Every structure is written in C-alpha cells, then in structure tokens.
Amino acid sequence: DTEVTQTPKHLVMGMTNKKSLKCEQHMGHRAMYWYKQKAKKPPELMFVYSYEKLSINESVPSRFSPECPNSSLLNLHLHALQPEDSALYLCASSQEKSGALGNQPQHFGDGTRLSIL
Amino acid sequence: QKEVEQDPGPLSVPEGAIVSLNCTYSNSAFQYFMWYRQYSRKGPELLMYTYSSGNKEDGRFTAQVDKSSKYISLFIRDSQPSDSATYLCAMGNKFYFGSGTKLNVKP
C-alpha cells in the first residue's frame, strides 16, 4: 500500500461532465504534484504545489483545474474533457528542503484511471 | 535530442541474473536522480535516490551515477520474477522521466 491515497481508482465520464480527482498524504510533505501518464509512456508533469501555493503549471489546458485546500490534500477538478485526456492521473508528494523543488524524491499514489467517453 | 534517453526494452533475463538498466541525459543541470519501479496498473514506486557521482547500494539494488559522462545505471542482483516491471529513471530537479525499460525475469 502506498502512503499517497488517490480516489477514485477508476472514473468514466462524458465530455460534458464535471468531476474531481482527490489525493491525500499524511507524510508531512509540503510539495504535491499531478502527473498524467498515457499507456506505455512515462509520467508527464502537470502541476506542482509548494506550501499550498501553485508553483508550476506546465501549460495545462484550463479544463484541468488544480486545488490544494491544505497541506495534506490535493484535488484536480475536471470539466469538458476530451477523449485524448483519457489516461492514468498520478498524484505525488515530496519533502521540500532549502526552498528548492525537486531535490527530494517523490512518492506516488496508484493513480486514477480516467476514461472520457 | 531528448533530455533523457532510456532503452525501452523489453529486456528478458533468467531468474538469478544480474540486470543492468541505464539512462543517459544531456542537461548538466540535472543533479538529483531517482529510479522507480512501476507494476502494471500501479503508480511508480521509489527504489533509489542519489545526487552524487558514485555508487549507492540498497539490498539487491545498486544505483550508479557518473555525472561526467551524464550516465546513470541501476543494477539488480539475483533478479526474481517479482522484479518484472517497468523501470523508470527520473531527473529530480526538472521532473523529467526516462521512457522506461520493461523488464521480464523468467522463472
């Protein structure tokens, strides 16, 4: 079992639906991440939060809206998605030391497998 | 040229073999290196983390970093069928992953 919990594990939605993915960690990490992973491809960074503030947005379309309500929770709100958005969405967290992101290893959840009809 | 190159495999070895997995990178700004193991339908699991040139050992796993050559390796000793998975190298401070190498250890 991972220490980063993602819900739901699977999600099927239509292109007009609104849904949210949730991620929770209790390791005291202050950096949290969303990645998208297509089949047989590596994870691709979408967003990074540091101390509950958005630090990095990798030019992700606005139909994906992240939110970090507190240091343990990370949400990804979905609206008007396209079929090509079907993928595994991974949440990760890491410590943050010396004010520099990325110098500590990330710990991943098992992801939400999203299918857009 | 991709910033991180990793042979996608698949790599098939008999049980008990020593496995060598490798990544090369082009950006000298990469300073932190991780290896992850990903089973089918699961998230990546951290195996090794290192930031200096040289070797780091943890059980059957050894991570090797050569910053002068921009080359990192993961060695798995006494490989087991349970090691069958995709192995991803990652460049920590830029959040880049290699494409992953699919490993199959045959009983």
mmCIF file with all atom_site columns, C-alpha atoms in Angstrom:
data_model
loop_
_atom_site.group_PDB
_atom_site.id
_atom_site.type_symbol
_atom_site.label_atom_id
_atom_site.label_alt_id
_atom_site.label_comp_id
_atom_site.label_asym_id
_atom_site.label_entity_id
_atom_site.label_seq_id
_atom_site.pdbx_PDB_ins_code
_atom_site.Cartn_x
_atom_site.Cartn_y
_atom_site.Cartn_z
_atom_site.occupancy
_atom_site.B_iso_or_equiv
_atom_site.pdbx_formal_charge
_atom_site.auth_seq_id
_atom_site.auth_comp_id
_atom_site.auth_asym_id
_atom_site.auth_atom_id
_atom_site.pdbx_PDB_model_num
ATOM 1   C CA . ASP A 1 1   ? 0.000   0.000   0.000   1.00 0.00 ? 1   ASP A CA 1
ATOM 2   C CA . THR A 1 2   ? 1.254   3.474   -0.849  1.00 0.00 ? 2   THR A CA 1
ATOM 3   C CA . GLU A 1 3   ? 1.274   6.399   1.557   1.00 0.00 ? 3   GLU A CA 1
ATOM 4   C CA . VAL A 1 4   ? -0.331  8.616   -1.050  1.00 0.00 ? 4   VAL A CA 1
ATOM 5   C CA . THR A 1 5   ? -4.014  7.771   -1.457  1.00 0.00 ? 5   THR A CA 1
ATOM 6   C CA . GLN A 1 6   ? -5.926  8.649   -4.604  1.00 0.00 ? 6   GLN A CA 1
ATOM 7   C CA . THR A 1 7   ? -9.672  8.414   -5.174  1.00 0.00 ? 7   THR A CA 1
ATOM 8   C CA . PRO A 1 8   ? -11.438 7.239   -7.154  1.00 0.00 ? 8   PRO A CA 1
ATOM 9   C CA . LYS A 1 9   ? -9.350  4.425   -8.637  1.00 0.00 ? 9   LYS A CA 1
ATOM 10  C CA . HIS A 1 10  ? -11.382 4.469   -11.843 1.00 0.00 ? 10  HIS A CA 1
ATOM 11  C CA . LEU A 1 11  ? -13.550 7.181   -13.372 1.00 0.00 ? 11  LEU A CA 1
ATOM 12  C CA . VAL A 1 12  ? -15.603 7.190   -16.547 1.00 0.00 ? 12  VAL A CA 1
ATOM 13  C CA . MET A 1 13  ? -17.112 10.493  -17.575 1.00 0.00 ? 13  MET A CA 1
ATOM 14  C CA . GLY A 1 14  ? -18.701 12.153  -20.533 1.00 0.00 ? 14  GLY A CA 1
ATOM 15  C CA . MET A 1 15  ? -17.259 15.207  -22.207 1.00 0.00 ? 15  MET A CA 1
ATOM 16  C CA . THR A 1 16  ? -19.837 17.499  -20.590 1.00 0.00 ? 16  THR A CA 1
ATOM 17  C CA . ASN A 1 17  ? -19.435 16.198  -17.036 1.00 0.00 ? 17  ASN A CA 1
ATOM 18  C CA . LYS A 1 18  ? -17.679 17.844  -14.110 1.00 0.00 ? 18  LYS A CA 1
ATOM 19  C CA . LYS A 1 19  ? -15.749 15.589  -11.748 1.00 0.00 ? 19  LYS A CA 1
ATOM 20  C CA . SER A 1 20  ? -12.875 15.811  -9.280  1.00 0.00 ? 20  SER A CA 1
ATOM 21  C CA . LEU A 1 21  ? -9.894  13.628  -8.501  1.00 0.00 ? 21  LEU A CA 1
ATOM 22  C CA . LYS A 1 22  ? -8.656  13.578  -4.929  1.00 0.00 ? 22  LYS A CA 1
ATOM 23  C CA . CYS A 1 23  ? -5.270  12.899  -3.384  1.00 0.00 ? 23  CYS A CA 1
ATOM 24  C CA . GLU A 1 24  ? -4.261  12.692  0.274   1.00 0.00 ? 24  GLU A CA 1
ATOM 25  C CA . GLN A 1 25  ? -0.929  12.211  2.019   1.00 0.00 ? 25  GLN A CA 1
ATOM 26  C CA . HIS A 1 26  ? -0.023  12.175  5.718   1.00 0.00 ? 26  HIS A CA 1
ATOM 27  C CA . MET A 1 27  ? 3.771   12.164  5.450   1.00 0.00 ? 27  MET A CA 1
ATOM 28  C CA . GLY A 1 28  ? 4.069   15.863  6.259   1.00 0.00 ? 28  GLY A CA 1
ATOM 29  C CA . HIS A 1 29  ? 5.247   16.632  2.740   1.00 0.00 ? 29  HIS A CA 1
ATOM 30  C CA . ARG A 1 30  ? 4.837   20.234  1.616   1.00 0.00 ? 30  ARG A CA 1
ATOM 31  C CA . ALA A 1 31  ? 5.172   19.669  -2.131  1.00 0.00 ? 31  ALA A CA 1
ATOM 32  C CA . MET A 1 32  ? 2.444   17.894  -4.103  1.00 0.00 ? 32  MET A CA 1
ATOM 33  C CA . TYR A 1 33  ? 2.241   17.068  -7.774  1.00 0.00 ? 33  TYR A CA 1
ATOM 34  C CA . TRP A 1 34  ? -0.155  15.989  -10.515 1.00 0.00 ? 34  TRP A CA 1
ATOM 35  C CA . TYR A 1 35  ? 1.138   13.880  -13.395 1.00 0.00 ? 35  TYR A CA 1
ATOM 36  C CA . LYS A 1 36  ? -0.579  12.441  -16.458 1.00 0.00 ? 36  LYS A CA 1
ATOM 37  C CA . GLN A 1 37  ? 0.534   9.072   -17.802 1.00 0.00 ? 37  GLN A CA 1
ATOM 38  C CA . LYS A 1 38  ? -0.577  7.589   -21.101 1.00 0.00 ? 38  LYS A CA 1
ATOM 39  C CA . ALA A 1 39  ? -0.171  3.865   -21.805 1.00 0.00 ? 39  ALA A CA 1
ATOM 40  C CA . LYS A 1 40  ? 3.460   2.769   -22.298 1.00 0.00 ? 40  LYS A CA 1
ATOM 41  C CA . LYS A 1 41  ? 4.686   6.331   -21.701 1.00 0.00 ? 41  LYS A CA 1
ATOM 42  C CA . PRO A 1 42  ? 6.406   7.952   -18.721 1.00 0.00 ? 42  PRO A CA 1
ATOM 43  C CA . PRO A 1 43  ? 4.548   10.309  -16.371 1.00 0.00 ? 43  PRO A CA 1
ATOM 44  C CA . GLU A 1 44  ? 4.323   13.899  -17.574 1.00 0.00 ? 44  GLU A CA 1
ATOM 45  C CA . LEU A 1 45  ? 4.263   16.720  -15.047 1.00 0.00 ? 45  LEU A CA 1
ATOM 46  C CA . MET A 1 46  ? 1.105   18.850  -14.967 1.00 0.00 ? 46  MET A CA 1
ATOM 47  C CA . PHE A 1 47  ? 1.146   20.912  -11.763 1.00 0.00 ? 47  PHE A CA 1
ATOM 48  C CA . VAL A 1 48  ? 3.275   21.417  -8.679  1.00 0.00 ? 48  VAL A CA 1
ATOM 49  C CA . TYR A 1 49  ? 2.117   22.883  -5.376  1.00 0.00 ? 49  TYR A CA 1
ATOM 50  C CA . SER A 1 50  ? 4.584   24.059  -2.782  1.00 0.00 ? 50  SER A CA 1
ATOM 51  C CA . TYR A 1 51  ? 3.264   25.014  0.665   1.00 0.00 ? 51  TYR A CA 1
ATOM 52  C CA . GLU A 1 52  ? -0.276  25.009  -0.770  1.00 0.00 ? 52  GLU A CA 1
ATOM 53  C CA . LYS A 1 53  ? 0.624   27.515  -3.500  1.00 0.00 ? 53  LYS A CA 1
ATOM 54  C CA . LEU A 1 54  ? 0.749   26.691  -7.194  1.00 0.00 ? 54  LEU A CA 1
ATOM 55  C CA . SER A 1 55  ? 4.408   26.794  -8.217  1.00 0.00 ? 55  SER A CA 1
ATOM 56  C CA . ILE A 1 56  ? 4.421   25.143  -11.624 1.00 0.00 ? 56  ILE A CA 1
ATOM 57  C CA . ASN A 1 57  ? 1.757   24.845  -14.312 1.00 0.00 ? 57  ASN A CA 1
ATOM 58  C CA . GLU A 1 58  ? 3.128   23.021  -17.345 1.00 0.00 ? 58  GLU A CA 1
ATOM 59  C CA . SER A 1 59  ? 0.820   24.872  -19.761 1.00 0.00 ? 59  SER A CA 1
ATOM 60  C CA . VAL A 1 60  ? -2.038  22.539  -18.929 1.00 0.00 ? 60  VAL A CA 1
ATOM 61  C CA . PRO A 1 61  ? -5.406  23.319  -20.601 1.00 0.00 ? 61  PRO A CA 1
ATOM 62  C CA . SER A 1 62  ? -7.867  25.172  -18.380 1.00 0.00 ? 62  SER A CA 1
ATOM 63  C CA . ARG A 1 63  ? -10.285 22.235  -18.428 1.00 0.00 ? 63  ARG A CA 1
ATOM 64  C CA . PHE A 1 64  ? -7.960  20.880  -15.694 1.00 0.00 ? 64  PHE A CA 1
ATOM 65  C CA . SER A 1 65  ? -8.124  22.967  -12.517 1.00 0.00 ? 65  SER A CA 1
ATOM 66  C CA . PRO A 1 66  ? -5.958  22.037  -9.535  1.00 0.00 ? 66  PRO A CA 1
ATOM 67  C CA . GLU A 1 67  ? -6.669  22.943  -5.936  1.00 0.00 ? 67  GLU A CA 1
ATOM 68  C CA . CYS A 1 68  ? -4.700  22.446  -2.730  1.00 0.00 ? 68  CYS A CA 1
ATOM 69  C CA . PRO A 1 69  ? -7.082  23.056  0.203   1.00 0.00 ? 69  PRO A CA 1
ATOM 70  C CA . ASN A 1 70  ? -4.474  22.166  2.852   1.00 0.00 ? 70  ASN A CA 1
ATOM 71  C CA . SER A 1 71  ? -1.058  20.581  3.213   1.00 0.00 ? 71  SER A CA 1
ATOM 72  C CA . SER A 1 72  ? -2.444  17.030  3.055   1.00 0.00 ? 72  SER A CA 1
ATOM 73  C CA . LEU A 1 73  ? -4.950  17.301  0.243   1.00 0.00 ? 73  LEU A CA 1
ATOM 74  C CA . LEU A 1 74  ? -4.719  17.907  -3.478  1.00 0.00 ? 74  LEU A CA 1
ATOM 75  C CA . ASN A 1 75  ? -7.641  17.970  -5.899  1.00 0.00 ? 75  ASN A CA 1
ATOM 76  C CA . LEU A 1 76  ? -7.869  18.053  -9.659  1.00 0.00 ? 76  LEU A CA 1
ATOM 77  C CA . HIS A 1 77  ? -11.158 19.413  -10.985 1.00 0.00 ? 77  HIS A CA 1
ATOM 78  C CA . LEU A 1 78  ? -12.157 18.234  -14.446 1.00 0.00 ? 78  LEU A CA 1
ATOM 79  C CA . HIS A 1 79  ? -14.587 19.887  -16.831 1.00 0.00 ? 79  HIS A CA 1
ATOM 80  C CA . ALA A 1 80  ? -15.343 19.477  -20.534 1.00 0.00 ? 80  ALA A CA 1
ATOM 81  C CA . LEU A 1 81  ? -12.585 16.943  -21.072 1.00 0.00 ? 81  LEU A CA 1
ATOM 82  C CA . GLN A 1 82  ? -11.717 15.471  -24.452 1.00 0.00 ? 82  GLN A CA 1
ATOM 83  C CA . PRO A 1 83  ? -11.244 11.773  -25.345 1.00 0.00 ? 83  PRO A CA 1
ATOM 84  C CA . GLU A 1 84  ? -7.480  12.345  -25.595 1.00 0.00 ? 84  GLU A CA 1
ATOM 85  C CA . ASP A 1 85  ? -7.492  13.219  -21.886 1.00 0.00 ? 85  ASP A CA 1
ATOM 86  C CA . SER A 1 86  ? -8.113  9.558   -21.073 1.00 0.00 ? 86  SER A CA 1
ATOM 87  C CA . ALA A 1 87  ? -5.069  8.469   -19.068 1.00 0.00 ? 87  ALA A CA 1
ATOM 88  C CA . LEU A 1 88  ? -3.768  7.486   -15.639 1.00 0.00 ? 88  LEU A CA 1
ATOM 89  C CA . TYR A 1 89  ? -3.583  10.554  -13.391 1.00 0.00 ? 89  TYR A CA 1
ATOM 90  C CA . LEU A 1 90  ? -0.940  10.265  -10.718 1.00 0.00 ? 90  LEU A CA 1
ATOM 91  C CA . CYS A 1 91  ? -0.530  12.296  -7.570  1.00 0.00 ? 91  CYS A CA 1
ATOM 92  C CA . ALA A 1 92  ? 2.837   12.511  -5.808  1.00 0.00 ? 92  ALA A CA 1
ATOM 93  C CA . SER A 1 93  ? 4.278   14.272  -2.803  1.00 0.00 ? 93  SER A CA 1
ATOM 94  C CA . SER A 1 94  ? 7.749   15.083  -1.546  1.00 0.00 ? 94  SER A CA 1
ATOM 95  C CA . GLN A 1 95  ? 9.555   16.910  1.177   1.00 0.00 ? 95  GLN A CA 1
ATOM 96  C CA . GLU A 1 96  ? 10.799  20.338  0.258   1.00 0.00 ? 96  GLU A CA 1
ATOM 97  C CA . LYS A 1 97  ? 14.199  21.332  1.578   1.00 0.00 ? 97  LYS A CA 1
ATOM 98  C CA . SER A 1 98  ? 16.126  24.548  1.261   1.00 0.00 ? 98  SER A CA 1
ATOM 99  C CA . GLY A 1 99  ? 13.298  26.116  -0.715  1.00 0.00 ? 99  GLY A CA 1
ATOM 100 C CA . ALA A 1 100 ? 14.215  24.117  -3.806  1.00 0.00 ? 100 ALA A CA 1
ATOM 101 C CA . LEU A 1 101 ? 11.662  21.933  -5.512  1.00 0.00 ? 101 LEU A CA 1
ATOM 102 C CA . GLY A 1 102 ? 12.745  18.629  -6.964  1.00 0.00 ? 102 GLY A CA 1
ATOM 103 C CA . ASN A 1 103 ? 15.724  17.896  -4.727  1.00 0.00 ? 103 ASN A CA 1
ATOM 104 C CA . GLN A 1 104 ? 13.798  15.299  -2.757  1.00 0.00 ? 104 GLN A CA 1
ATOM 105 C CA . PRO A 1 105 ? 12.321  12.070  -4.118  1.00 0.00 ? 105 PRO A CA 1
ATOM 106 C CA . GLN A 1 106 ? 8.624   11.952  -4.942  1.00 0.00 ? 106 GLN A CA 1
ATOM 107 C CA . HIS A 1 107 ? 6.260   9.351   -3.571  1.00 0.00 ? 107 HIS A CA 1
ATOM 108 C CA . PHE A 1 108 ? 3.412   8.365   -5.853  1.00 0.00 ? 108 PHE A CA 1
ATOM 109 C CA . GLY A 1 109 ? -0.108  7.125   -5.390  1.00 0.00 ? 109 GLY A CA 1
ATOM 110 C CA . ASP A 1 110 ? -1.531  4.381   -7.582  1.00 0.00 ? 110 ASP A CA 1
ATOM 111 C CA . GLY A 1 111 ? -3.441  6.839   -9.695  1.00 0.00 ? 111 GLY A CA 1
ATOM 112 C CA . THR A 1 112 ? -6.930  7.356   -11.039 1.00 0.00 ? 112 THR A CA 1
ATOM 113 C CA . ARG A 1 113 ? -7.600  5.679   -14.351 1.00 0.00 ? 113 ARG A CA 1
ATOM 114 C CA . LEU A 1 114 ? -9.761  8.157   -16.275 1.00 0.00 ? 114 LEU A CA 1
ATOM 115 C CA . SER A 1 115 ? -11.786 7.322   -19.365 1.00 0.00 ? 115 SER A CA 1
ATOM 116 C CA . ILE A 1 116 ? -13.586 10.016  -21.358 1.00 0.00 ? 116 ILE A CA 1
ATOM 117 C CA . LEU A 1 117 ? -16.484 8.847   -23.472 1.00 0.00 ? 117 LEU A CA 1
ATOM 118 C CA . GLN B 2 1   ? 17.854  15.038  -28.792 1.00 0.00 ? 1   GLN B CA 1
ATOM 119 C CA . LYS B 2 2   ? 15.696  14.058  -25.819 1.00 0.00 ? 2   LYS B CA 1
ATOM 120 C CA . GLU B 2 3   ? 16.851  15.315  -22.443 1.00 0.00 ? 3   GLU B CA 1
ATOM 121 C CA . VAL B 2 4   ? 16.717  11.776  -21.036 1.00 0.00 ? 4   VAL B CA 1
ATOM 122 C CA . GLU B 2 5   ? 17.305  8.612   -23.065 1.00 0.00 ? 5   GLU B CA 1
ATOM 123 C CA . GLN B 2 6   ? 16.350  5.183   -21.779 1.00 0.00 ? 6   GLN B CA 1
ATOM 124 C CA . ASP B 2 7   ? 16.213  1.948   -23.757 1.00 0.00 ? 7   ASP B CA 1
ATOM 125 C CA . PRO B 2 8   ? 12.537  0.846   -23.697 1.00 0.00 ? 8   PRO B CA 1
ATOM 126 C CA . GLY B 2 9   ? 13.411  -2.845  -23.922 1.00 0.00 ? 9   GLY B CA 1
ATOM 127 C CA . PRO B 2 10  ? 11.778  -5.231  -23.362 1.00 0.00 ? 10  PRO B CA 1
ATOM 128 C CA . LEU B 2 11  ? 14.647  -6.851  -21.506 1.00 0.00 ? 11  LEU B CA 1
ATOM 129 C CA . SER B 2 12  ? 14.196  -10.547 -20.768 1.00 0.00 ? 12  SER B CA 1
ATOM 130 C CA . VAL B 2 13  ? 16.529  -12.359 -18.355 1.00 0.00 ? 13  VAL B CA 1
ATOM 131 C CA . PRO B 2 14  ? 16.516  -15.675 -16.479 1.00 0.00 ? 14  PRO B CA 1
ATOM 132 C CA . GLU B 2 15  ? 15.899  -15.728 -12.751 1.00 0.00 ? 15  GLU B CA 1
ATOM 133 C CA . GLY B 2 16  ? 19.077  -15.063 -10.785 1.00 0.00 ? 16  GLY B CA 1
ATOM 134 C CA . ALA B 2 17  ? 20.705  -12.931 -13.489 1.00 0.00 ? 17  ALA B CA 1
ATOM 135 C CA . ILE B 2 18  ? 22.267  -9.530  -12.862 1.00 0.00 ? 18  ILE B CA 1
ATOM 136 C CA . VAL B 2 19  ? 20.256  -6.834  -14.598 1.00 0.00 ? 19  VAL B CA 1
ATOM 137 C CA . SER B 2 20  ? 21.705  -3.545  -15.785 1.00 0.00 ? 20  SER B CA 1
ATOM 138 C CA . LEU B 2 21  ? 19.383  -0.652  -16.598 1.00 0.00 ? 21  LEU B CA 1
ATOM 139 C CA . ASN B 2 22  ? 20.717  2.623   -17.935 1.00 0.00 ? 22  ASN B CA 1
ATOM 140 C CA . CYS B 2 23  ? 19.815  6.208   -18.715 1.00 0.00 ? 23  CYS B CA 1
ATOM 141 C CA . THR B 2 24  ? 21.759  8.983   -20.355 1.00 0.00 ? 24  THR B CA 1
ATOM 142 C CA . TYR B 2 25  ? 20.948  12.638  -20.037 1.00 0.00 ? 25  TYR B CA 1
ATOM 143 C CA . SER B 2 26  ? 22.054  15.775  -21.806 1.00 0.00 ? 26  SER B CA 1
ATOM 144 C CA . ASN B 2 27  ? 21.431  18.575  -19.305 1.00 0.00 ? 27  ASN B CA 1
ATOM 145 C CA . SER B 2 28  ? 24.161  19.113  -16.739 1.00 0.00 ? 28  SER B CA 1
ATOM 146 C CA . ALA B 2 29  ? 21.604  20.976  -14.597 1.00 0.00 ? 29  ALA B CA 1
ATOM 147 C CA . PHE B 2 30  ? 20.165  17.613  -13.552 1.00 0.00 ? 30  PHE B CA 1
ATOM 148 C CA . GLN B 2 31  ? 21.514  16.992  -10.073 1.00 0.00 ? 31  GLN B CA 1
ATOM 149 C CA . TYR B 2 32  ? 19.151  14.520  -8.421  1.00 0.00 ? 32  TYR B CA 1
ATOM 150 C CA . PHE B 2 33  ? 18.444  11.082  -9.773  1.00 0.00 ? 33  PHE B CA 1
ATOM 151 C CA . MET B 2 34  ? 15.807  8.531   -8.910  1.00 0.00 ? 34  MET B CA 1
ATOM 152 C CA . TRP B 2 35  ? 14.881  5.057   -10.053 1.00 0.00 ? 35  TRP B CA 1
ATOM 153 C CA . TYR B 2 36  ? 11.286  3.934   -9.872  1.00 0.00 ? 36  TYR B CA 1
ATOM 154 C CA . ARG B 2 37  ? 9.653   0.568   -10.442 1.00 0.00 ? 37  ARG B CA 1
ATOM 155 C CA . GLN B 2 38  ? 6.150   0.526   -11.891 1.00 0.00 ? 38  GLN B CA 1
ATOM 156 C CA . TYR B 2 39  ? 3.982   -2.558  -11.984 1.00 0.00 ? 39  TYR B CA 1
ATOM 157 C CA . SER B 2 40  ? 1.068   -2.720  -14.373 1.00 0.00 ? 40  SER B CA 1
ATOM 158 C CA . ARG B 2 41  ? -1.885  -0.610  -13.200 1.00 0.00 ? 41  ARG B CA 1
ATOM 159 C CA . LYS B 2 42  ? 0.078   0.789   -10.244 1.00 0.00 ? 42  LYS B CA 1
ATOM 160 C CA . GLY B 2 43  ? 1.891   4.044   -9.527  1.00 0.00 ? 43  GLY B CA 1
ATOM 161 C CA . PRO B 2 44  ? 5.697   4.339   -9.667  1.00 0.00 ? 44  PRO B CA 1
ATOM 162 C CA . GLU B 2 45  ? 7.425   3.046   -6.543  1.00 0.00 ? 45  GLU B CA 1
ATOM 163 C CA . LEU B 2 46  ? 10.645  4.742   -5.442  1.00 0.00 ? 46  LEU B CA 1
ATOM 164 C CA . LEU B 2 47  ? 13.612  2.357   -5.445  1.00 0.00 ? 47  LEU B CA 1
ATOM 165 C CA . MET B 2 48  ? 16.703  4.544   -5.252  1.00 0.00 ? 48  MET B CA 1
ATOM 166 C CA . TYR B 2 49  ? 17.549  8.227   -4.816  1.00 0.00 ? 49  TYR B CA 1
ATOM 167 C CA . THR B 2 50  ? 21.001  9.700   -5.266  1.00 0.00 ? 50  THR B CA 1
ATOM 168 C CA . TYR B 2 51  ? 22.583  13.058  -6.005  1.00 0.00 ? 51  TYR B CA 1
ATOM 169 C CA . SER B 2 52  ? 26.274  12.432  -6.155  1.00 0.00 ? 52  SER B CA 1
ATOM 170 C CA . SER B 2 53  ? 28.545  10.548  -8.503  1.00 0.00 ? 53  SER B CA 1
ATOM 171 C CA . GLY B 2 54  ? 29.410  7.060   -7.355  1.00 0.00 ? 54  GLY B CA 1
ATOM 172 C CA . ASN B 2 55  ? 27.509  4.026   -6.153  1.00 0.00 ? 55  ASN B CA 1
ATOM 173 C CA . LYS B 2 56  ? 24.661  3.606   -3.697  1.00 0.00 ? 56  LYS B CA 1
ATOM 174 C CA . GLU B 2 57  ? 23.533  0.167   -2.587  1.00 0.00 ? 57  GLU B CA 1
ATOM 175 C CA . ASP B 2 58  ? 20.256  -0.970  -1.045  1.00 0.00 ? 58  ASP B CA 1
ATOM 176 C CA . GLY B 2 59  ? 19.775  -4.705  -0.764  1.00 0.00 ? 59  GLY B CA 1
ATOM 177 C CA . ARG B 2 60  ? 19.826  -6.240  -4.241  1.00 0.00 ? 60  ARG B CA 1
ATOM 178 C CA . PHE B 2 61  ? 19.781  -2.806  -5.898  1.00 0.00 ? 61  PHE B CA 1
ATOM 179 C CA . THR B 2 62  ? 22.777  -0.595  -6.724  1.00 0.00 ? 62  THR B CA 1
ATOM 180 C CA . ALA B 2 63  ? 22.444  2.840   -8.276  1.00 0.00 ? 63  ALA B CA 1
ATOM 181 C CA . GLN B 2 64  ? 25.424  4.295   -10.069 1.00 0.00 ? 64  GLN B CA 1
ATOM 182 C CA . VAL B 2 65  ? 25.850  7.892   -11.207 1.00 0.00 ? 65  VAL B CA 1
ATOM 183 C CA . ASP B 2 66  ? 28.570  9.247   -13.494 1.00 0.00 ? 66  ASP B CA 1
ATOM 184 C CA . LYS B 2 67  ? 27.963  12.966  -13.815 1.00 0.00 ? 67  LYS B CA 1
ATOM 185 C CA . SER B 2 68  ? 30.999  13.500  -16.041 1.00 0.00 ? 68  SER B CA 1
ATOM 186 C CA . SER B 2 69  ? 29.507  11.115  -18.615 1.00 0.00 ? 69  SER B CA 1
ATOM 187 C CA . LYS B 2 70  ? 25.883  12.069  -17.837 1.00 0.00 ? 70  LYS B CA 1
ATOM 188 C CA . TYR B 2 71  ? 25.068  8.415   -17.327 1.00 0.00 ? 71  TYR B CA 1
ATOM 189 C CA . ILE B 2 72  ? 23.147  6.635   -14.576 1.00 0.00 ? 72  ILE B CA 1
ATOM 190 C CA . SER B 2 73  ? 22.606  2.929   -14.010 1.00 0.00 ? 73  SER B CA 1
ATOM 191 C CA . LEU B 2 74  ? 20.570  0.613   -11.828 1.00 0.00 ? 74  LEU B CA 1
ATOM 192 C CA . PHE B 2 75  ? 21.863  -2.892  -11.159 1.00 0.00 ? 75  PHE B CA 1
ATOM 193 C CA . ILE B 2 76  ? 19.648  -5.634  -9.815  1.00 0.00 ? 76  ILE B CA 1
ATOM 194 C CA . ARG B 2 77  ? 21.423  -8.684  -8.387  1.00 0.00 ? 77  ARG B CA 1
ATOM 195 C CA . ASP B 2 78  ? 19.827  -12.117 -8.111  1.00 0.00 ? 78  ASP B CA 1
ATOM 196 C CA . SER B 2 79  ? 16.829  -10.982 -10.141 1.00 0.00 ? 79  SER B CA 1
ATOM 197 C CA . GLN B 2 80  ? 13.455  -12.523 -9.265  1.00 0.00 ? 80  GLN B CA 1
ATOM 198 C CA . PRO B 2 81  ? 10.244  -12.948 -11.279 1.00 0.00 ? 81  PRO B CA 1
ATOM 199 C CA . SER B 2 82  ? 8.694   -10.383 -8.911  1.00 0.00 ? 82  SER B CA 1
ATOM 200 C CA . ASP B 2 83  ? 11.150  -7.822  -10.331 1.00 0.00 ? 83  ASP B CA 1
ATOM 201 C CA . SER B 2 84  ? 9.264   -7.996  -13.653 1.00 0.00 ? 84  SER B CA 1
ATOM 202 C CA . ALA B 2 85  ? 8.022   -4.442  -14.140 1.00 0.00 ? 85  ALA B CA 1
ATOM 203 C CA . THR B 2 86  ? 8.833   -1.216  -15.943 1.00 0.00 ? 86  THR B CA 1
ATOM 204 C CA . TYR B 2 87  ? 11.797  0.697   -14.515 1.00 0.00 ? 87  TYR B CA 1
ATOM 205 C CA . LEU B 2 88  ? 11.874  4.472   -14.874 1.00 0.00 ? 88  LEU B CA 1
ATOM 206 C CA . CYS B 2 89  ? 14.795  6.772   -14.285 1.00 0.00 ? 89  CYS B CA 1
ATOM 207 C CA . ALA B 2 90  ? 13.923  10.291  -13.181 1.00 0.00 ? 90  ALA B CA 1
ATOM 208 C CA . MET B 2 91  ? 15.774  13.579  -13.065 1.00 0.00 ? 91  MET B CA 1
ATOM 209 C CA . GLY B 2 92  ? 14.684  15.131  -9.815  1.00 0.00 ? 92  GLY B CA 1
ATOM 210 C CA . ASN B 2 93  ? 15.099  18.852  -10.103 1.00 0.00 ? 93  ASN B CA 1
ATOM 211 C CA . LYS B 2 94  ? 13.500  19.050  -13.537 1.00 0.00 ? 94  LYS B CA 1
ATOM 212 C CA . PHE B 2 95  ? 10.807  16.392  -13.062 1.00 0.00 ? 95  PHE B CA 1
ATOM 213 C CA . TYR B 2 96  ? 11.819  14.534  -16.207 1.00 0.00 ? 96  TYR B CA 1
ATOM 214 C CA . PHE B 2 97  ? 11.352  10.786  -16.548 1.00 0.00 ? 97  PHE B CA 1
ATOM 215 C CA . GLY B 2 98  ? 13.033  8.406   -18.931 1.00 0.00 ? 98  GLY B CA 1
ATOM 216 C CA . SER B 2 99  ? 10.713  6.458   -21.205 1.00 0.00 ? 99  SER B CA 1
ATOM 217 C CA . GLY B 2 100 ? 11.019  3.344   -19.008 1.00 0.00 ? 100 GLY B CA 1
ATOM 218 C CA . THR B 2 101 ? 12.544  -0.107  -19.576 1.00 0.00 ? 101 THR B CA 1
ATOM 219 C CA . LYS B 2 102 ? 10.232  -3.098  -19.402 1.00 0.00 ? 102 LYS B CA 1
ATOM 220 C CA . LEU B 2 103 ? 11.957  -5.970  -17.598 1.00 0.00 ? 103 LEU B CA 1
ATOM 221 C CA . ASN B 2 104 ? 10.821  -9.597  -17.663 1.00 0.00 ? 104 ASN B CA 1
ATOM 222 C CA . VAL B 2 105 ? 12.516  -12.072 -15.328 1.00 0.00 ? 105 VAL B CA 1
ATOM 223 C CA . LYS B 2 106 ? 11.752  -15.640 -16.382 1.00 0.00 ? 106 LYS B CA 1
ATOM 224 C CA . PRO B 2 107 ? 11.478  -18.366 -13.716 1.00 0.00 ? 107 PRO B CA 1
#
